[in-house]
Structures are given as C-alpha cells and as structure tokens.
CSV table of C-alpha atoms in Angstrom, one decimal:
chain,number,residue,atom,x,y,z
A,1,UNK,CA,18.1,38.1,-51.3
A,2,UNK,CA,20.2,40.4,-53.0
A,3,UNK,CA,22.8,43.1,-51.5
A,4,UNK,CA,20.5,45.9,-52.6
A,5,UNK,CA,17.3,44.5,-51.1
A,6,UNK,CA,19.1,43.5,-48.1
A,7,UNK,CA,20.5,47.4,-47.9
A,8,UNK,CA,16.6,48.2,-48.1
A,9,UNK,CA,15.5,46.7,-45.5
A,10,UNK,CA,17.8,47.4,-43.5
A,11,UNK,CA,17.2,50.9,-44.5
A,12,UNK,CA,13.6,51.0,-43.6
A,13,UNK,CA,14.3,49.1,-39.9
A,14,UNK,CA,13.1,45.3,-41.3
A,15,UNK,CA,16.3,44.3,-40.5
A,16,UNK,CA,18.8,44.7,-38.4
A,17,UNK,CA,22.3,43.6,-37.8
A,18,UNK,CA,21.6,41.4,-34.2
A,19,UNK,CA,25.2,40.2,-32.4
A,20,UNK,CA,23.4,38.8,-30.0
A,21,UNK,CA,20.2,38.2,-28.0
A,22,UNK,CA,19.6,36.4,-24.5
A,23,UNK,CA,18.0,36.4,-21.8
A,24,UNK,CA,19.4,37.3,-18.3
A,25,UNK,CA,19.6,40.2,-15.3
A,26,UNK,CA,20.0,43.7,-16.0
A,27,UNK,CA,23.3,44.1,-14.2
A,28,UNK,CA,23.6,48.1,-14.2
A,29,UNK,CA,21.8,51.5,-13.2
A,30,UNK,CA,18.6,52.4,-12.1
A,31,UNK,CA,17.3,48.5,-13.0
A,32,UNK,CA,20.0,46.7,-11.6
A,33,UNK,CA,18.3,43.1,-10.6
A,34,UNK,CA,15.6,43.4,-13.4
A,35,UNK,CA,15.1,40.3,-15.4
A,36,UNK,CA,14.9,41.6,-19.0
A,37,UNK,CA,16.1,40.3,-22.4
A,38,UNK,CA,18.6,42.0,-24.6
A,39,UNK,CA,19.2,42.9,-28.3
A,40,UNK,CA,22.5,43.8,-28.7
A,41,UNK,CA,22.8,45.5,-32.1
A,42,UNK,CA,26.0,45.5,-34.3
A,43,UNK,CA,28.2,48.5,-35.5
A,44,UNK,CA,29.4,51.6,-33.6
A,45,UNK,CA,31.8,54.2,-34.3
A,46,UNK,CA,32.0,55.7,-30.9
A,47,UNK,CA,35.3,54.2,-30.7
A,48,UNK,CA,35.7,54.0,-26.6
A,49,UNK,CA,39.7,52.7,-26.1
A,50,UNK,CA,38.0,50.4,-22.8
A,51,UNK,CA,35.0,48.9,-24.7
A,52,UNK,CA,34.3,45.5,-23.8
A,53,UNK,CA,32.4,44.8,-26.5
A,54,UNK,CA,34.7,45.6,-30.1
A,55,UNK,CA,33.2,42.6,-31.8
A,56,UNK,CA,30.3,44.8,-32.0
A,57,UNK,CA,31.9,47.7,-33.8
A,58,UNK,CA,31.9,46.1,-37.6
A,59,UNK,CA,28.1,45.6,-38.4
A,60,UNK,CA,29.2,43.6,-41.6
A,61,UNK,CA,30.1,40.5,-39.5
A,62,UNK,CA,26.5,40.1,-38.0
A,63,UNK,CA,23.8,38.6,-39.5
A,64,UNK,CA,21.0,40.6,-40.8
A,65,UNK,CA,17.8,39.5,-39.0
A,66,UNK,CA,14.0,40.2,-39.6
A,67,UNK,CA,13.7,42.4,-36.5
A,68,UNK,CA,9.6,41.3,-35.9
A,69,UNK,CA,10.6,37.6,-35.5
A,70,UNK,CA,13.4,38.6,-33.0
A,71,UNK,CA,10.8,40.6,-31.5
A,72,UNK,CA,8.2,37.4,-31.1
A,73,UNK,CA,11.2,35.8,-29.3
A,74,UNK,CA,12.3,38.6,-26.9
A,75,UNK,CA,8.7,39.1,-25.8
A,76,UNK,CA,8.2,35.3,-25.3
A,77,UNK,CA,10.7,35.9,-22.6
A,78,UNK,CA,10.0,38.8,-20.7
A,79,UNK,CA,8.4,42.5,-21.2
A,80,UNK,CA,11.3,44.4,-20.3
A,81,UNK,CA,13.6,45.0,-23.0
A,82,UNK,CA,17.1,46.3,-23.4
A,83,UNK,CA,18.4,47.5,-26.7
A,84,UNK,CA,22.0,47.5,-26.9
A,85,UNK,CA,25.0,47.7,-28.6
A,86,UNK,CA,27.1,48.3,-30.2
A,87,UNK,CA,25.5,52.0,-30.7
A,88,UNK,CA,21.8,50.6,-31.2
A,89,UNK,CA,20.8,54.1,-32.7
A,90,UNK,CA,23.0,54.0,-35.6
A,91,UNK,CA,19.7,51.8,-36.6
A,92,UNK,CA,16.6,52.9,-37.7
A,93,UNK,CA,14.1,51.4,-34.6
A,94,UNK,CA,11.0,52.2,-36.0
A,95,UNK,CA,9.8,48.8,-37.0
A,96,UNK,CA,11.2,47.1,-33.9
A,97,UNK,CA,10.3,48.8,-31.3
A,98,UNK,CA,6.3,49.2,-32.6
A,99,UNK,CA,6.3,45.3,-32.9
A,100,UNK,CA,7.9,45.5,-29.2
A,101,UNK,CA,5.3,47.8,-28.3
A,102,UNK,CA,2.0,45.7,-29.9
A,103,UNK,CA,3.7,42.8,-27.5
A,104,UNK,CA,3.3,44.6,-24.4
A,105,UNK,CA,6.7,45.2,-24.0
A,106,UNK,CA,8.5,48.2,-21.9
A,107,UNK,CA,12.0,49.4,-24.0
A,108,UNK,CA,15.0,50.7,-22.7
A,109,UNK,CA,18.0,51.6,-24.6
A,110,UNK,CA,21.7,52.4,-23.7
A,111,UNK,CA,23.1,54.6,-26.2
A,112,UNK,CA,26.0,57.1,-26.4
A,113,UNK,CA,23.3,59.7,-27.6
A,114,UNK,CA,25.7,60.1,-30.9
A,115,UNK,CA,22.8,59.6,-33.5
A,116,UNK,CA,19.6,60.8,-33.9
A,117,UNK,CA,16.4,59.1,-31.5
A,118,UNK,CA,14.2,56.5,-33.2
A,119,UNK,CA,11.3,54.1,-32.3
A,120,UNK,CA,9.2,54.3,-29.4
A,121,UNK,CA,11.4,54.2,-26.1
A,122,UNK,CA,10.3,53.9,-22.6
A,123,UNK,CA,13.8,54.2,-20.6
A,124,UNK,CA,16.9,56.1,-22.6
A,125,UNK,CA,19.9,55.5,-20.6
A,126,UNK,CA,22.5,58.2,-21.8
A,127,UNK,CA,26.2,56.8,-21.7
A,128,UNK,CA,28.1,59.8,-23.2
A,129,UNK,CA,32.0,59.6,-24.9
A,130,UNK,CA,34.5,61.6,-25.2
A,131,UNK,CA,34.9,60.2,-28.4
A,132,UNK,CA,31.6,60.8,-29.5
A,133,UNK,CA,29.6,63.4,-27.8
A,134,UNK,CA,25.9,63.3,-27.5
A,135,UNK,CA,23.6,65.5,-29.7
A,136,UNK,CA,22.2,68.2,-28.0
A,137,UNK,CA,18.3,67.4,-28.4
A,138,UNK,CA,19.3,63.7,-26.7
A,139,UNK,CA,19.9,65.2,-23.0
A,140,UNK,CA,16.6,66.2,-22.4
A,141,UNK,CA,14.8,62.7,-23.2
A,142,UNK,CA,17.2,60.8,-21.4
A,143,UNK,CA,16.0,59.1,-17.8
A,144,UNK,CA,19.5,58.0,-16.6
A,145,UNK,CA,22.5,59.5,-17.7
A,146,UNK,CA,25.7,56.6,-16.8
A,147,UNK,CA,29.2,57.7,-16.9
A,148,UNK,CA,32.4,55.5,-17.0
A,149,UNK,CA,35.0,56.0,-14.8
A,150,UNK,CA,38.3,55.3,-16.6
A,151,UNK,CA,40.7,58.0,-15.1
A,152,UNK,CA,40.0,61.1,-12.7
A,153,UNK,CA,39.2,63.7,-15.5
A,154,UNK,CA,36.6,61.6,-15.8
A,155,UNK,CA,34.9,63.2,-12.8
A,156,UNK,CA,34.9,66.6,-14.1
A,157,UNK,CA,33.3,65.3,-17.9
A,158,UNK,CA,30.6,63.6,-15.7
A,159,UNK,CA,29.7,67.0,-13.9
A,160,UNK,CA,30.0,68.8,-17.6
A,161,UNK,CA,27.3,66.0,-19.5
A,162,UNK,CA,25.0,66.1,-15.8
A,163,UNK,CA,25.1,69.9,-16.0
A,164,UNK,CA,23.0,69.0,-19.6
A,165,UNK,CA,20.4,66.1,-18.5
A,166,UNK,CA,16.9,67.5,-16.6
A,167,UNK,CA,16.8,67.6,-13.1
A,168,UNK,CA,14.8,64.5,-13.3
A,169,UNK,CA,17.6,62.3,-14.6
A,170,UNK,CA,18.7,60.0,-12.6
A,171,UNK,CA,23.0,60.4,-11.8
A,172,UNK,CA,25.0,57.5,-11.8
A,173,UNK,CA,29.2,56.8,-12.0
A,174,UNK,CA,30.5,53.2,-13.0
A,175,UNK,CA,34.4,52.0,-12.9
A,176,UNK,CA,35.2,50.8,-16.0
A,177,UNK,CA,36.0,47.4,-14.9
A,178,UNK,CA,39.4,47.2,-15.2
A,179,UNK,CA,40.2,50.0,-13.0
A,180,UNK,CA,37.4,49.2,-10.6
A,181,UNK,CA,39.7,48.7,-7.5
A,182,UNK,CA,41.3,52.2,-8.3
A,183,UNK,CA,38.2,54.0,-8.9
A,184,UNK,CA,35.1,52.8,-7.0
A,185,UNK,CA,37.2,54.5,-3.7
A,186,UNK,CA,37.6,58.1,-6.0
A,187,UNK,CA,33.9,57.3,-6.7
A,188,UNK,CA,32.7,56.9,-3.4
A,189,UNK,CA,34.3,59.8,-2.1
A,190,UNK,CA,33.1,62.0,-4.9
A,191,UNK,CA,29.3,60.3,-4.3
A,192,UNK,CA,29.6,61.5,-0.4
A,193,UNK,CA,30.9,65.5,-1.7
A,194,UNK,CA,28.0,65.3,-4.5
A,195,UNK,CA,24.9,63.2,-3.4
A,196,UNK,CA,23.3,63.6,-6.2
A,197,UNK,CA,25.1,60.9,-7.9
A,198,UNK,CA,25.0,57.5,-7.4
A,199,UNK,CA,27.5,54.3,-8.3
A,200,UNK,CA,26.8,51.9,-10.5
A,201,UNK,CA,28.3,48.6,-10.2
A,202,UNK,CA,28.3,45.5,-13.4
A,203,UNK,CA,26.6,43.5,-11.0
A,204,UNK,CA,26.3,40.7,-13.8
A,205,UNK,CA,30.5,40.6,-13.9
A,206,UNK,CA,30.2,39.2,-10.1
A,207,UNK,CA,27.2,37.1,-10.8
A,208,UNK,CA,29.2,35.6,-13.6
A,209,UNK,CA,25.7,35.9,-16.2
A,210,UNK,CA,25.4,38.2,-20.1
C-alpha cells in the first residue's frame, strides 16, 4: 500500500495509528474496577511535561491498523471499551466506533477535549491541559471531567474547567503519580472544603496491571 493510500485511509477513520491494545481493569474515575479493554491511539500534541505516556506523542512510530479488525478483537474481550491515548481525537472515530457499536459494545474515551468530537461515544471523560485547553462545545458532552494534580495552582484550574462541565458531570482530582504523597493530603483536604469533588486514584499502578 502506498503512502498516499495509506494517508486515505487513515483520513477517512479505516485506519488508525494503534500503540497498543490489551485487555485489563479500568484503574481510574467513575469506573474504577471495570474490566474493559483499551485502544490506546498514537500521536498527541498536548504536550503535558508529567505524561507517562510520550511514546505516544509521534504517531509515525505506530503501526497503521484496519481499525474494524481491531474492533473484532476488542469486542471478543469485553463490551466495555476505552479509547485512549495519546489524544484519541486527533483521529477521525467514525468508522471505529460504529463497528464497536454493531458489536454491542459501550465506548468511553479520555481525551483532553483539544480537537473536535467524533464517532459514537457513550462515556467522554474530559482530562483538560494547560497546555492545550478544551474547545468550548466539549464541556457540555463530557460525563466526568478528571483533573491532574501536579502542583497547588492546580486546584484553582480545576475549579475554573468544573465551573464549565453541566451540573451532571461527575468531579474528580488525581495526583499525578509522582507527587502523589505530596498531593493526595492537599486533595483530601480540598475534597472535605468542596464535596462536590471526588479523588481519583491509578488504582492499576498499585495493582501492578496496563
């Protein structure tokens, strides 16, 4: 297959640049404990300093894959499906998500909310950046809106991007993990002042899974 075709294709949502896909536990937010299996999607911009996940940024270094076939294997699985990334919507998710759909699968996605919606999604977990704000039309679909906890301003951009999300979102703050001895005490303290909130933890980290 030539460059151009393959630029096509990947054009149109056939294909996708996969890094990886497995199957495990969701270890964060509002499904915390939730067998599911994951499609983590290559290239992302965002640009987050604390990323544990850079070999995601360069699509180029991840195989194109015909995203129906990865599909048929993720719903051999399980129904409950996590698109990652990476910044999965830098993707068209049209294709992949209706063959998800005809499967019987439910869809979630954790994004950064940076590039336009696509495909059919059942559970949009907002993760917003600094680096790389949402767009404005994203707030309002999203069911769970994460925040990392890196440093204490932090606290005051997660009241900005909740002061966005509907009342129906569901509020969570999650340490970075290299500062989570620092911050989960600032986090639990700022939980008991605002109960809206609640604290996510990597659960998977301590279970030692993807």
């Amino acid at each position: 297959m030539t460059k151009e075709e393959q630029d096509i294709l990947l054009k149109e949502g056939k294909m996708l640049p996969v890094m990886e896909h497995f199957y495990t536990i969701q270890g964060e937010g509002a499904h915390t404990g939730k067998a599911a299996y994951f499609i983590r999607l290559g290239g992302c911009d965002v640009g987050c300093h604390w990323c544990d996940v850079k070999e995601s940024w360069d699509p180029d270094v991840h195989p194109l894959m015909d995203v129906e076939g990865v599909a048929e294997t993720a719903a051999s699985y399980c129904k409950t499906i996590v698109l990652t990334g990476g910044e999965p919507l830098m993707w068209n998710l049209d294709v992949l998500t209706s063959k998800l759909k005809e499967l019987g699968c439910q869809i979630h996605i954790e994004t950064s909310g940076a590039y336009p919606m696509s495909g059919q999604l059942d559970w949009i977990t907002l993760s917003p950046k600094k680096t790389g704000l949402p767009l404005d039309e994203i707030y309002s679909q999203a069911q769970e809106l994460k925040v990392i906890i890196f440093n204490n301003h932090d606290f005051q951009f997660a009241e900005e991007q909740a002061a966005k999300v509907s009342e129906n979102c569901k509020l969570y703050l999650q340490s970075e993990w290299s500062k989570r001895d620092a911050m989960y005490p600032k986090i639990t303290d700022f939980i008991l002042a605002n109960p809206k909130w609640q604290a996510s933890v990597q659960t998977h980290k301590y279970l030692n899974i993807p």
